[in-house]
Coordinates of C-alpha atoms and ligand atoms in Angstrom, one line a residue:
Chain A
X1 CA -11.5 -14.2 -16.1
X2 CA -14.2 -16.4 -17.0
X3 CA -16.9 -17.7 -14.4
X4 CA -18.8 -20.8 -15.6
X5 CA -22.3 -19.8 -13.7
X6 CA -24.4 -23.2 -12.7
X7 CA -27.2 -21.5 -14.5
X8 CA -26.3 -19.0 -17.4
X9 CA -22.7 -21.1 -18.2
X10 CA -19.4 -19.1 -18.9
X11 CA -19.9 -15.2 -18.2
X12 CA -17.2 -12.5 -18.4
X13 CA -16.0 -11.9 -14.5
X14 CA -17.1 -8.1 -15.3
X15 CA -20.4 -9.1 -15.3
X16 CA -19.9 -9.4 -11.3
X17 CA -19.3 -7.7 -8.2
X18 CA -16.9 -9.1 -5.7
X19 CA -17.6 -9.3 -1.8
X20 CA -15.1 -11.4 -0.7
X21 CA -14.4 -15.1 1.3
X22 CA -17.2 -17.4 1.3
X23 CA -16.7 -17.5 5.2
X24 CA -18.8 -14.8 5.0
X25 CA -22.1 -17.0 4.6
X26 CA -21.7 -17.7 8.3
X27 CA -22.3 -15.5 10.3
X28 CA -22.8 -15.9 13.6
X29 CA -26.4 -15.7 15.6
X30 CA -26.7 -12.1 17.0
X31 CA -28.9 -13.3 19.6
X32 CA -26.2 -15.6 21.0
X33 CA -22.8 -14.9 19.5
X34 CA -20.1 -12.8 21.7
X35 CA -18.5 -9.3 20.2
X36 CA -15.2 -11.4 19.3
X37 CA -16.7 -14.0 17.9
X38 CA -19.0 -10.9 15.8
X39 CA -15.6 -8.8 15.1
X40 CA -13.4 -12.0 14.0
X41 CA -16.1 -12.5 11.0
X42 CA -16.5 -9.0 10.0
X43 CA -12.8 -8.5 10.2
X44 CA -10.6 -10.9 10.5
X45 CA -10.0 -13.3 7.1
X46 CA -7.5 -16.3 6.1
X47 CA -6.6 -14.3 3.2
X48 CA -4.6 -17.6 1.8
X49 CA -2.4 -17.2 -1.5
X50 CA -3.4 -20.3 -3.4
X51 CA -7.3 -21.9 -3.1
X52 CA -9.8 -19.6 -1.9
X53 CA -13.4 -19.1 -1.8
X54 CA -15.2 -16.3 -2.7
X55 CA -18.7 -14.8 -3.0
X56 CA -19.2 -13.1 -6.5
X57 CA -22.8 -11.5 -7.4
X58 CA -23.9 -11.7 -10.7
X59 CA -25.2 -8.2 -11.0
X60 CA -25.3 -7.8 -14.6
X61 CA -26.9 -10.6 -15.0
X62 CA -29.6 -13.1 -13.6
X63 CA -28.5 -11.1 -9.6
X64 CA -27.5 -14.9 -8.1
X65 CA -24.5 -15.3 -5.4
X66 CA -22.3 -17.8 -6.4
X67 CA -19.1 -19.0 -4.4
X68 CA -16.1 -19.3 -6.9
X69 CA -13.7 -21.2 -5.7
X70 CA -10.6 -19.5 -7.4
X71 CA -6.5 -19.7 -7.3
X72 CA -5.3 -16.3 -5.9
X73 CA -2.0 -16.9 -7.4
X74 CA -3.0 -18.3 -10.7
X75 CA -6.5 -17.3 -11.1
X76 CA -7.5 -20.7 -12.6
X77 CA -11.1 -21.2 -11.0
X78 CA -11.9 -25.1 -10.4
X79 CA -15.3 -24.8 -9.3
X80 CA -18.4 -22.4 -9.0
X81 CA -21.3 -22.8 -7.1
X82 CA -25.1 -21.5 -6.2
X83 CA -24.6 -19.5 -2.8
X84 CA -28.2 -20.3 -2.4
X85 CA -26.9 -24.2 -2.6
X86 CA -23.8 -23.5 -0.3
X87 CA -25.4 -21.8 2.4
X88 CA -28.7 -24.6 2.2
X89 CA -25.9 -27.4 3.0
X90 CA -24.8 -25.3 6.1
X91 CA -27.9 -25.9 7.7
X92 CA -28.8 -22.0 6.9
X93 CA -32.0 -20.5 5.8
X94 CA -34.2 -23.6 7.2
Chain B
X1 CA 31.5 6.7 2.0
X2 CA 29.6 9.8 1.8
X3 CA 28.5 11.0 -1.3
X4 CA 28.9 15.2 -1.8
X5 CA 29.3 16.9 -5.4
X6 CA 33.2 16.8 -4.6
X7 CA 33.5 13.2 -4.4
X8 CA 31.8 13.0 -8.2
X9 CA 34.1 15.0 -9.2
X10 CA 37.5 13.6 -7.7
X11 CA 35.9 10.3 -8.9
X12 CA 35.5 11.8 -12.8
X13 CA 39.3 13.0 -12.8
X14 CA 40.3 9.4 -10.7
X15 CA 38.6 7.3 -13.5
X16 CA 35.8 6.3 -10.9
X17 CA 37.7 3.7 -9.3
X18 CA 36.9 4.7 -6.2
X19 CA 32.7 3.5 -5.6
X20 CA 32.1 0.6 -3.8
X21 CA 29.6 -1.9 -3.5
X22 CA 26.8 0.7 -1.5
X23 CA 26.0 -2.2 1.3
X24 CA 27.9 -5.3 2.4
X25 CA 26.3 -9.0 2.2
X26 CA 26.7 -10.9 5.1
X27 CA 25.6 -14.3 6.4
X28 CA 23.2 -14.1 9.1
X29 CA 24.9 -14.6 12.6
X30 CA 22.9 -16.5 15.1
X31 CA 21.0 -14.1 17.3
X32 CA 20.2 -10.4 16.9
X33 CA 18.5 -7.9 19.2
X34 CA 15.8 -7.2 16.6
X35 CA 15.0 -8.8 13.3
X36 CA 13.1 -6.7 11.0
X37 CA 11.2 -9.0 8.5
X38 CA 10.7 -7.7 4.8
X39 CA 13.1 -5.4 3.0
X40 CA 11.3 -2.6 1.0
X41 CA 10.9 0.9 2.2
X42 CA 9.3 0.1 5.6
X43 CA 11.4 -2.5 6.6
X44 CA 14.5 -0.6 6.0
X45 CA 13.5 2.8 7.0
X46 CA 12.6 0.8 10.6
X47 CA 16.0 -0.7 10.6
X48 CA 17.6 2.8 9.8
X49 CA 16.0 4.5 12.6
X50 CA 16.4 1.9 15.1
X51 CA 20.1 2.2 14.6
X52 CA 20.1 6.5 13.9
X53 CA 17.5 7.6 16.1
X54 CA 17.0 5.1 18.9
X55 CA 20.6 4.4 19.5
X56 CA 20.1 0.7 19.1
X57 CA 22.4 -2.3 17.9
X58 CA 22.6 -5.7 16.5
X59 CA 19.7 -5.3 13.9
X60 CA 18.7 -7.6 10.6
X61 CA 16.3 -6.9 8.0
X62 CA 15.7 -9.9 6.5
X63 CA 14.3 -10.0 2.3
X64 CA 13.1 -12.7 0.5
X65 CA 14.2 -11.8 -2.8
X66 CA 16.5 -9.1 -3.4
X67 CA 15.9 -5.2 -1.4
X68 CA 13.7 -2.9 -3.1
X69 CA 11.8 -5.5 -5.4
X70 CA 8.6 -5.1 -3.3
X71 CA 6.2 -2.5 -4.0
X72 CA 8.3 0.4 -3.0
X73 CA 9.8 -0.4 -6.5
X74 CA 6.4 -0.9 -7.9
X75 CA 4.6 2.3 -6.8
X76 CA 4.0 5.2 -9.0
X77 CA 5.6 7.6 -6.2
X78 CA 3.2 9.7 -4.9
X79 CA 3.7 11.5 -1.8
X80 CA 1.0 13.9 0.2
X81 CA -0.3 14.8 3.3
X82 CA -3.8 15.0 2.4
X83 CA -6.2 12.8 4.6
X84 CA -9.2 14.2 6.9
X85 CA -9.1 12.3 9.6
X86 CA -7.5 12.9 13.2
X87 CA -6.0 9.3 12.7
X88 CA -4.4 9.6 9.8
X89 CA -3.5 12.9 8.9
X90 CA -0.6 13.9 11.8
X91 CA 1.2 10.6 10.8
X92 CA 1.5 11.6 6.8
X93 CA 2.5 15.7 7.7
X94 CA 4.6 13.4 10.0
X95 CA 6.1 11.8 6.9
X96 CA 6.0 14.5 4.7
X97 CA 8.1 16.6 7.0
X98 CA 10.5 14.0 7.3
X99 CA 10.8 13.6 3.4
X100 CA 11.6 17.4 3.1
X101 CA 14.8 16.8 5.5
X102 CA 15.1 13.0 4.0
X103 CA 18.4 13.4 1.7
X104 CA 20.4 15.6 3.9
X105 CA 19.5 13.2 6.5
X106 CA 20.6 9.9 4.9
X107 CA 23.0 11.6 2.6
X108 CA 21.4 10.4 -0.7
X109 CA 19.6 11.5 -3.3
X110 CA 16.4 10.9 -3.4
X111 CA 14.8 13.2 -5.9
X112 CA 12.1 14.2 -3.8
X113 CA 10.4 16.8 -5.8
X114 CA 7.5 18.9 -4.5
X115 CA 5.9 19.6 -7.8
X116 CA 2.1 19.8 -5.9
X117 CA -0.8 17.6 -6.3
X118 CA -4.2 18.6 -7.4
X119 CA -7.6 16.6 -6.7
X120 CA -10.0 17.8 -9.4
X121 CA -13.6 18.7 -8.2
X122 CA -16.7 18.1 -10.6
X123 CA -19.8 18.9 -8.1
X124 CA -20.8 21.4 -5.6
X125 CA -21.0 18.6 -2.5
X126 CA -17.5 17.6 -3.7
X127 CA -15.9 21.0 -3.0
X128 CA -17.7 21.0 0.4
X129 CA -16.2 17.7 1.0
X130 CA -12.6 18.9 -0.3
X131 CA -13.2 22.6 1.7
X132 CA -13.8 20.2 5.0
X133 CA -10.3 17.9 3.9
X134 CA -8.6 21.3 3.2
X135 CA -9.7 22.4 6.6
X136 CA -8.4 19.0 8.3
X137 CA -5.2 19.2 7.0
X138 CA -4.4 23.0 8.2
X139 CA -5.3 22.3 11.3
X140 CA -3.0 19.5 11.2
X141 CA 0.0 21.6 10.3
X142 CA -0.4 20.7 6.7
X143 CA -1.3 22.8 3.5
X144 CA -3.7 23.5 1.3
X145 CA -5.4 25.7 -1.0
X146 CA -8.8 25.5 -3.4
X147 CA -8.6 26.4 -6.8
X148 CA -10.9 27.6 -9.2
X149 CA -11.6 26.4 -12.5
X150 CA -9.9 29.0 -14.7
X151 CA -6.7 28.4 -11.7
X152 CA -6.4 24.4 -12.2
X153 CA -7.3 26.0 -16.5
X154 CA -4.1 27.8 -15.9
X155 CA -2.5 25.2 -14.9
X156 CA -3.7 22.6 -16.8
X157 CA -5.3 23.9 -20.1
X158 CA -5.7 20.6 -22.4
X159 CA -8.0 19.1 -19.9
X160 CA -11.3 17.9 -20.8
X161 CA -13.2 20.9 -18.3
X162 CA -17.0 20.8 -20.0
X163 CA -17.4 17.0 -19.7
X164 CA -20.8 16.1 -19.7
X165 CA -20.5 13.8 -17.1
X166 CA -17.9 14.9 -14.9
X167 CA -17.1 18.5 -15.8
X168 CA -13.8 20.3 -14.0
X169 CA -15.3 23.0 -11.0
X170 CA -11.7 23.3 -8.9
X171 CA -9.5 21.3 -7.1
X172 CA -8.0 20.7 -4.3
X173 CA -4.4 21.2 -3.8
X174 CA -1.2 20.5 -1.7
X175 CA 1.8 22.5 -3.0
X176 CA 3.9 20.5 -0.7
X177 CA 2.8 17.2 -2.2
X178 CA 4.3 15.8 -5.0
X179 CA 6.9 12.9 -6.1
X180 CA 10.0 10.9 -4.6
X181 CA 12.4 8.3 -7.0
X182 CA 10.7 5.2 -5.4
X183 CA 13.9 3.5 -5.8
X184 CA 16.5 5.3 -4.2
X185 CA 14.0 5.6 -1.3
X186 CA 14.8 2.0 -0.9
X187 CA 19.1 2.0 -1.6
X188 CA 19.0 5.5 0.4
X189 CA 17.5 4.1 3.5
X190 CA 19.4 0.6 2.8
X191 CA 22.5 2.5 2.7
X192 CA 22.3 4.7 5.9
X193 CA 20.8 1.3 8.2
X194 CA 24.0 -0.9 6.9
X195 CA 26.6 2.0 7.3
X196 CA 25.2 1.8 11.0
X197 CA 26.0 -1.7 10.8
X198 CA 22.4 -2.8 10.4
X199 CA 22.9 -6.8 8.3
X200 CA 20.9 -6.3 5.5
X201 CA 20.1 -10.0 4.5
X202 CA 18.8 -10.7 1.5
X203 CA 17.3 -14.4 -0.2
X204 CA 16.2 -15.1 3.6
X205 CA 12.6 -15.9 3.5
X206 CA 11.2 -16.1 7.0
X207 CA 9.4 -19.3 6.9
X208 CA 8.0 -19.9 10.7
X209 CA 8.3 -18.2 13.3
X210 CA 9.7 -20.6 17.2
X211 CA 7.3 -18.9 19.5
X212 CA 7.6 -20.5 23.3
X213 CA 5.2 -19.8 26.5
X214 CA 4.1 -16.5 24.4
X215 CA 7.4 -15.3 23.3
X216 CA 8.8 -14.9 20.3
X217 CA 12.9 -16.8 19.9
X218 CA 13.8 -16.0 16.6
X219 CA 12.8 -17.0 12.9
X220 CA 12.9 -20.2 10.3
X221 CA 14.3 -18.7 7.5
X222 CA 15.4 -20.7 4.0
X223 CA 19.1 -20.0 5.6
X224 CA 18.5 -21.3 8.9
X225 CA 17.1 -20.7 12.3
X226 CA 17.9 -16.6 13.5
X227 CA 17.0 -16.1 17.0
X228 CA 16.3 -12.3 18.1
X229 CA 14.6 -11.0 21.2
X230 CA 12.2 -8.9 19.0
X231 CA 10.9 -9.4 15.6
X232 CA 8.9 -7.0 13.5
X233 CA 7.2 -8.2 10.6
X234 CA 7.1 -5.1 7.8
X235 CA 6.0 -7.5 4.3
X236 CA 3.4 -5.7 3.0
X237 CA 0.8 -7.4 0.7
X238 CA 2.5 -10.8 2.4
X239 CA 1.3 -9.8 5.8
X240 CA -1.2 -12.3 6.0
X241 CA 1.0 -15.1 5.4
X242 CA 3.8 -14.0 7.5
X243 CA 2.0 -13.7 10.5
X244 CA -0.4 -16.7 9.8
X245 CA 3.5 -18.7 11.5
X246 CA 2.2 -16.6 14.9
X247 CA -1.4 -18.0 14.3
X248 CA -3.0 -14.7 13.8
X249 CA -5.5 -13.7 11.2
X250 CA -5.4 -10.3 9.9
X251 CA -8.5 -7.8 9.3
X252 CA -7.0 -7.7 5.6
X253 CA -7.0 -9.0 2.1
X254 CA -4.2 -9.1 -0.6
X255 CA -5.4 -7.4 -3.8
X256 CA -3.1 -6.4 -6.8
X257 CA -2.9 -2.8 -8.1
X258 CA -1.5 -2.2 -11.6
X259 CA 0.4 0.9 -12.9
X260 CA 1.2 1.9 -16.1
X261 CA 3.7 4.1 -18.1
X262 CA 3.5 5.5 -21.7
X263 CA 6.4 6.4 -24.4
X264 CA 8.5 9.5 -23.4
X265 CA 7.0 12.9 -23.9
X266 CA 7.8 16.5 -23.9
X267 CA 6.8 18.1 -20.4
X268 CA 3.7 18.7 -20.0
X269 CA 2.1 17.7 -16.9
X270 CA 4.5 20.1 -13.8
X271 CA 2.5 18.1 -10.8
X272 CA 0.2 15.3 -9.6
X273 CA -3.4 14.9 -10.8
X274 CA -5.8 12.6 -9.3
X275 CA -9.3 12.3 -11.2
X276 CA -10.5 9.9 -8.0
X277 CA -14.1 10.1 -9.8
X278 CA -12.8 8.7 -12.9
X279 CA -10.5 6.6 -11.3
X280 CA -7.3 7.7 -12.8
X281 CA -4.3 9.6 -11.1
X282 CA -1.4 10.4 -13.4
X283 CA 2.1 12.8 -13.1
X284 CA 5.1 12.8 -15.4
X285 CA 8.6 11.0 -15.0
X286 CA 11.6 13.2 -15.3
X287 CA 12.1 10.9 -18.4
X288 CA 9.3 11.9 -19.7
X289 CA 6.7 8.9 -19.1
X290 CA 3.1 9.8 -17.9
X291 CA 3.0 7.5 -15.0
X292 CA -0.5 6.8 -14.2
X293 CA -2.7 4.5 -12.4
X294 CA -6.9 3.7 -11.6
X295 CA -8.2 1.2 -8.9
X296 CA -7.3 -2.1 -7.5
X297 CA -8.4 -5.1 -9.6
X298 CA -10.9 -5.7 -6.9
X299 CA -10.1 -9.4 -6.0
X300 CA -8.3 -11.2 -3.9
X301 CA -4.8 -11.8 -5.3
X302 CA -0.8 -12.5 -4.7
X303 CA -0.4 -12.3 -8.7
X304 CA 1.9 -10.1 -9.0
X305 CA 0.2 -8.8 -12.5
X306 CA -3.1 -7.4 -13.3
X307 CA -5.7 -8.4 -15.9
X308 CA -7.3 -6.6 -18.9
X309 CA -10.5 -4.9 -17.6
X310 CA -9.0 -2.3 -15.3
X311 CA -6.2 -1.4 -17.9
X312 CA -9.1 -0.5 -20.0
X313 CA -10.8 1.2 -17.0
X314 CA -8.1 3.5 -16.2
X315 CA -7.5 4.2 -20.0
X316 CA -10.9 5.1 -20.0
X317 CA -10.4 7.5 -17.1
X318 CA -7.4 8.6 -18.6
X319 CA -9.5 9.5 -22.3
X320 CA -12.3 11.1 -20.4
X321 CA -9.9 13.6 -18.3
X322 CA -7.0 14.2 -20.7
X323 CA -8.1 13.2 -24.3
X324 CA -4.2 14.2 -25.1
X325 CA -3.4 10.9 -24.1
X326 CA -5.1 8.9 -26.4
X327 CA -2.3 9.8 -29.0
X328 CA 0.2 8.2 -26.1
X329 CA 1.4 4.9 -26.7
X330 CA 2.0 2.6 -23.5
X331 CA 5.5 1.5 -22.7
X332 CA 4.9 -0.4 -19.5
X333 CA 2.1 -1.7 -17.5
X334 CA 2.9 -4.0 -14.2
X335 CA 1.4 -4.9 -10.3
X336 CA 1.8 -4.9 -6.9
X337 CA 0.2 -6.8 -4.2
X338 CA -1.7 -4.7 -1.9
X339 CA -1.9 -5.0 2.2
X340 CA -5.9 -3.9 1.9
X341 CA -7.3 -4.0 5.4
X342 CA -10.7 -3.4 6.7
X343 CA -10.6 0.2 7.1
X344 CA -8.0 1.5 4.3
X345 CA -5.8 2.6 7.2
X346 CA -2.7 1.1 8.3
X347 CA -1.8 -1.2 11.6
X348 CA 1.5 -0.3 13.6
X349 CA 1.2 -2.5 16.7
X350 CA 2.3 -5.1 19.4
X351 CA 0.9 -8.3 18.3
X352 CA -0.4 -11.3 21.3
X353 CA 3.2 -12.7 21.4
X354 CA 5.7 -11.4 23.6
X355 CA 8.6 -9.8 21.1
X356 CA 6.3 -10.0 18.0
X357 CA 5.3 -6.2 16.4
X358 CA 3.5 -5.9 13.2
X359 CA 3.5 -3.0 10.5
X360 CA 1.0 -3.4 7.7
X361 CA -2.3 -2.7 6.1
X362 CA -0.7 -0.3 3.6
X363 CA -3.1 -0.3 1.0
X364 CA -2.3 1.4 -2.3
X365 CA -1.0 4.6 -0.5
X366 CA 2.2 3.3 1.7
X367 CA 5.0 5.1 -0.5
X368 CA 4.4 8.1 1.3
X369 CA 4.2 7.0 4.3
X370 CA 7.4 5.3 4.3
X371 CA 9.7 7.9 6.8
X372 CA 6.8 8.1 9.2
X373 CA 6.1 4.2 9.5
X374 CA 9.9 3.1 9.9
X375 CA 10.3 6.7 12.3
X376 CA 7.2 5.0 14.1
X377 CA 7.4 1.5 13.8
X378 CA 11.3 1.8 15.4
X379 CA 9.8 3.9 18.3
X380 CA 7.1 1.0 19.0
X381 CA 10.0 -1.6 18.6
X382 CA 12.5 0.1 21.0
X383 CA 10.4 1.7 23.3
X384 CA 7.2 -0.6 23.7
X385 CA 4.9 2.0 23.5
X386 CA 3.4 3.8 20.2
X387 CA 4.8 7.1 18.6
X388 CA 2.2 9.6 19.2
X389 CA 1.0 10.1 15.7
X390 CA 0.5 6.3 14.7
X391 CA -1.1 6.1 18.3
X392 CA -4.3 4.9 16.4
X393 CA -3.4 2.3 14.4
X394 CA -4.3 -0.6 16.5
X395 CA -5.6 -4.1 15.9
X396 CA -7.8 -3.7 18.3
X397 CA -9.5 -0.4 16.9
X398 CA -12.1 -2.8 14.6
X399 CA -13.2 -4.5 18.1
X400 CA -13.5 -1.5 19.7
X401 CA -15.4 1.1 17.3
X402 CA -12.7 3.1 16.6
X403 CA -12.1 2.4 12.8
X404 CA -9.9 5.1 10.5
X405 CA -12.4 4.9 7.5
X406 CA -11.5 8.1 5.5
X407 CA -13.8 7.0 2.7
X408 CA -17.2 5.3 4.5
X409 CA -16.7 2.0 3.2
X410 CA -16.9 -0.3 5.6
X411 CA -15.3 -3.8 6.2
X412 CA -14.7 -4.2 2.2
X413 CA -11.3 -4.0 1.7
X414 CA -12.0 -3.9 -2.6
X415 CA -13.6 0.1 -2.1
X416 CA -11.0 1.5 0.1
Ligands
FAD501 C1 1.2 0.0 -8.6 C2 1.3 0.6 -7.3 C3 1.3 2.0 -7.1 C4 1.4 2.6 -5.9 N1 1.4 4.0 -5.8 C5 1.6 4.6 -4.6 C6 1.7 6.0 -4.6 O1 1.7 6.7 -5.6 N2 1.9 6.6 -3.3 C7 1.9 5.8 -2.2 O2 2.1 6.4 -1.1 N3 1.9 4.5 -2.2 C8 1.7 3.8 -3.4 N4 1.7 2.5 -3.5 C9 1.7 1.7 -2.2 C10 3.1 1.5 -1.7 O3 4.0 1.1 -2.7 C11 3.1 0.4 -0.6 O4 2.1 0.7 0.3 C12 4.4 0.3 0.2 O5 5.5 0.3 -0.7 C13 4.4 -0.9 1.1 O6 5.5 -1.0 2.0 P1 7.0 -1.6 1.6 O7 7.7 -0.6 0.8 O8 7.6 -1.9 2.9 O9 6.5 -2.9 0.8 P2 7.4 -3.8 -0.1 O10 8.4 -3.1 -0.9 O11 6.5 -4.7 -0.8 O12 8.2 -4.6 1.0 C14 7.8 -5.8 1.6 C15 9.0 -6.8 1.4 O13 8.7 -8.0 2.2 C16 9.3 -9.1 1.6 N5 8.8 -10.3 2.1 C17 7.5 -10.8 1.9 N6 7.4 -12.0 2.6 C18 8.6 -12.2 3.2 C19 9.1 -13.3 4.0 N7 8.3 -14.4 4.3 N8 10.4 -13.2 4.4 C20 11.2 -12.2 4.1 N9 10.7 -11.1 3.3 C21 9.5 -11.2 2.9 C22 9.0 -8.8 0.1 O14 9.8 -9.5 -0.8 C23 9.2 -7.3 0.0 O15 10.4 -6.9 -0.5 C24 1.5 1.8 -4.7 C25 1.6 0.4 -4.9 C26 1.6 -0.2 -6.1 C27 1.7 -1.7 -6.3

C-alpha cells in the first residue's frame, strides 16, 4: 500500500506503524468522564468492513500521525490527513 | 453410516456404491430451539455438542457460504496446550484432551497427529520466561519439557543455531502438541451434529437480527426470517458485523493473517516449530508441503488475502532460522480474517439481549481450541451459566480489570 503523506507525498505503507481507528483522537476527559464511557474507547471499536479511519505514524519518516481514511475490503485509500489537523478541528489541543 | 475399516473394504469389493452424501441439505423450517450462526469449526462443534452431550433438539447452524470455507479451512493446523495464564490454559488442556478422544468420539478421521511442538529459545530471560510457561502448564495438567541446544540439535540439525542475532539456546516443548487435518475437523464435526439431526444450512447469511423488549425472536437471513428462542453467534473474523444487528460493539478488530505452503519435499521437519522472535512458525504436511506462517498484516482488514511485505517478512524469518528453505519454492500463499480482540484472548458469553450468546475473539490461534469452545459454548447455550474452564472469558473482563493478556500488549489488537 501506498500512503500519499500531506507533507512528504506517496510513502511505502512500511514506512508506518499502525494504531488503529481515528476514534481514538477522542478520548474522553479523565477528570469528568465515567469508567464506561473510559472502557467503551479503549475497547470497544466499529471495526466496519468497508470505509474506515485510521491513525498511522510515520515512524520511518518525518514521525507525523496522519489519519488514513482506507477501504478494509479493498484497501483503496481516498484520503489522508495531518492528525495534528484532525484533532485541531475537534476542538482538541486549544 | 458409520465409517470402520470394514465398511472400506465391503465398499472396495461392492464397487463403492454404497457412500452417501455425508450430511443432508435442508430448507430451513420456521422456528428452532437454537440457531447457531456461522459454520466453521466452532459453529459446528457447538451444534454437535448441543445435540451429543447436552441432550438437546431442534438445532440450525446457519453458513453463509458453503461449511468449512472459513478459517478452519484456512489455518495452518496447529494444536497445543501451551499458554501461562490461569485463564487460558485449563480451556486449551481442555481441548487438547478432547482432541486425543476426538475421532473415536465422532467416528471420523481426523488425522490428529501428536508429532510435538517446539518454541525455540535464543536468550537467557527467554528460558526463564519459557521455564515459568512450562511451569503453568504442569500445573494445569498439561506437559512439557525444556530442551537443550544439542536436544532441539538432535532433533533438528540443519537449523541455523550460531545466528548472530538470534542464536538457538533450547526450547520449549509440548510432546502432546502437534497437528490436526483442518478440514476434516470441519466434515467430522458436521457429520456427527446432522446425524443427530442437527439442520446444517448452508447459503443462509444472517442479515439482522428481530430483537423485541430485550429478547432475541429469531434471524433475517438471505432465505427468510428463522425464529429460535436462542441464537449463538460463532462467525469469527465477522463478529463485529454480526453482532453490530444486536447494536453491540465489540472490544475487537478484523485483521488478515496469511499462510503459505512450498513444493512437496522429502520429510524432514517430524513436529512443529515456532521461531515467535523471528516471527515464523512452520511443520510439514503429510504431503510433503512446509506449511508455515509469520504475523498478522497488522491492519484492519476483511480482505480475505494478504499483501507483499509480510510474505517477505516471514520468508525472512523462515531464511534466518532454516536457510534449507531458501532452495524451497512456494506453491501456495492465502488469508484469513482474524477475530483480534483487545486482549488476544477469546470471549464465550451471554450478550445484553435475552437469547443472544456470543463466541469470538479467536485471534490467529482458534484451530485448537475448536472442541473446547463448541464443548463450552453449548454448555453456556443450554445451561445459562459458563463451563468452568471458559469461566473467564467475559465481555465484561476489560471493564472490570480482569484482562487475559498472555503477551503484555495492551488494548492493540495488531501485537497480540
Ligand atoms: C492463515 C491462518 C492460520 C491459522 N493457524 C492456526 C493454527 O495453526 N492453530 C490455531 O489454533 N489456529 C489457527 N488459526 C486460527 C483459526 O483458524 C481460527 O481462530 C478459527 O478457525 C476460528 O473459528 P471458526 O473455525 O469457527 O471460524 P470460521 O471457519 O471462519 O467460521 C466462521 C463462519 O461464519 C460464517 N459467517 C460469517 N458471517 C456470517 C453471517 N452473517 N451469516 C452466516 N454465516 C456467517 C463464515 O462464512 C464462516 O464459515 C489460523 C487462522 C488463519 C487464517
Amino acid at each position: 500500500m501506498i500512503i500519499n503523506h500531506p507533507i512528504l507525498g506517496p510513502r511505502d505503507a512500511q514506512e508506518f506503524v499502525y494504531l488503529g481507528d481515528a476514534s481514538l483522537i477522542d478520548r474522553p476527559d479523565g477528570m469528568t468522564a465515567g469508567i464506561e464511557s473510559f472502557h467503551d474507547y479503549l475497547y470497544n471499536r466499529d471495526n466496519p468492513a468497508g470505509l474506515h479511519r485510521e491513525l498511522w505514524y510515520h515512524e520511518q519518516g518525518d514521525r507525523s500521525w496522519l489519519v488514513v481514511t482506507r477501504n478494509t475490503v479493498s484497501h483503496e485509500i481516498t484520503s489522508v490527513e495531518l492528525a495534528r489537523d484532525v484533532a485541531r478541528a475537534r476542538g482538541r489541543s486549544k | 453410516m458409520r465409517y470402520s475399516g470394514f465398511r472400506v473394504i465391503a465398499e472396495a469389493l461392492t464397487g463403492h456404491k454404497g457412500w452417501k452424501p455425508v450430511w443432508r441439505d435442508p430448507a430451513p423450517q420456521a422456528e428452532y430451539d437454537y440457531i447457531i450462526v456461522g459454520g466453521g469449526g466452532h459453529g459446528l462443534a457447538t451444534a454437535y455438542y448441543l445435540a451429543k452431550e447436552f441432550g438437546q433438539a431442534r438445532i440450525a447452524v446457519l453458513e453463509k457460504g458453503y461449511l468449512g470455507g472459513g478459517n478452519v479451512g484456512r489455518n495452518t493446523t496447529i494444536i497445543r496446550s501451551n499458554y501461562l495464564l490461569d485463564g487460558n490454559e485449563p480451556f486449551y488442556e481442555f481441548s487438547l484432551k478432547l482432541w486425543e478422544g476426538l475421532e473415536q468420539d465422532f467416528n471420523y478421521n481426523a488425522m490428529v497427529s501428536q508429532r510435538g511442538i517446539i518454541n525455540l529459545i535464543h536468550t537467557d530471560a527467554q528460558r526463564d520466561a519459557f521455564t515459568r510457561r512450562g511451569n503453568g502448564m504442569i500445573l494445569n495438567g498439561a506437559d512439557a519439557e525444556m530442551l537443550s541446544r544439542d536436544q532441539v540439535k538432535a532433533m533438528y540439525p540443519f537449523l541455523n543455531f550460531d545466528n548472530a542475532r538470534f542464536p538457538i539456546k533450547g526450547a520449549l516443548m509440548q510432546r502432546r502438541g502437534g497437528t490436526v487435518r483442518h478440514d476434516a475437523v470441519a466434515w467430522g464435526y458436521a457429520r456427527g451434529a446432522d446425524m443427530r439431526g442437527v439442520d446444517l444450512i448452508q447459503n443462509c447469511e444472517v442479515t439482522g437480527m428481530r430483537i423485541e423488549n430485550g429478547r432475541i425472536l429469531g434471524v433475517e437471513t438471505s432465505r427468510g426470517f428463522i425464529g429460535a428462542k436462542k441464537v449463538g453467534v460463532a462467525v469469527a473474523g465477522s463478529s463485529s458485523k454480526v453482532m453490530a444487528h444486536a447494536g453491540m460493539r465489540l472490544p475487537m478488530e478484523s485483521h488478515v493473517l496469511q499462510a503459505f505452503v512450498s513444493e512437496g519435499l522429502k520429510p524432514f521437519i517430524d513436529g512443529v516449530m515456532t521461531f515467535g522472535a523471528g516471527h515464523f512458525y512452520v511443520s510439514q504436511s503429510d504431503k510433503g508441503g512446509l506449511v508455515f506462517g509469520g504475523d498478522i498484516d497488522g491492519y484492519n482488514s476483511y480482505a480475505q488475502r494478504g499483501n507483499l511485505p509480510v510474505i517477505e517478512d516471514v520468508a525472512e524469518g523462515g531464511m534466518a532460522l532454516m536457510p534449507a528453505i531458501g532452495r524451497a519454492r512456494l506453491l501456495r500463499t492465502w488469508g484469513g480474517i482474524m477475530d483480534m480482540s483487545m486482549d488476544g484472548s477469546p470471549i464465550i458469553d451471554k450478550t445484553h439481549v435475552d437469547g443472544l450468546y456470543f463466541n469470538g475473539g479467536w485471534c490467529y490461534g482458534g484451530f485448537k481450541a475448536t472442541p473446547a469452545s463448541g464443548w463450552c459454548f453449548a454448555h453456556l447455550l443450554a445451561k445459562d451459566e459458563p463451563h468452568k474452564t471458559a469461566a473467564a472469558y467475559r465481555f465484561d473482563r476489560f471493564l472490570k480489570g480482569l484482562m487475559i493478556d498472555e503477551k503484555g500488549q495492551g488494548a492493540q489488537p495488531n501485537l497480540h
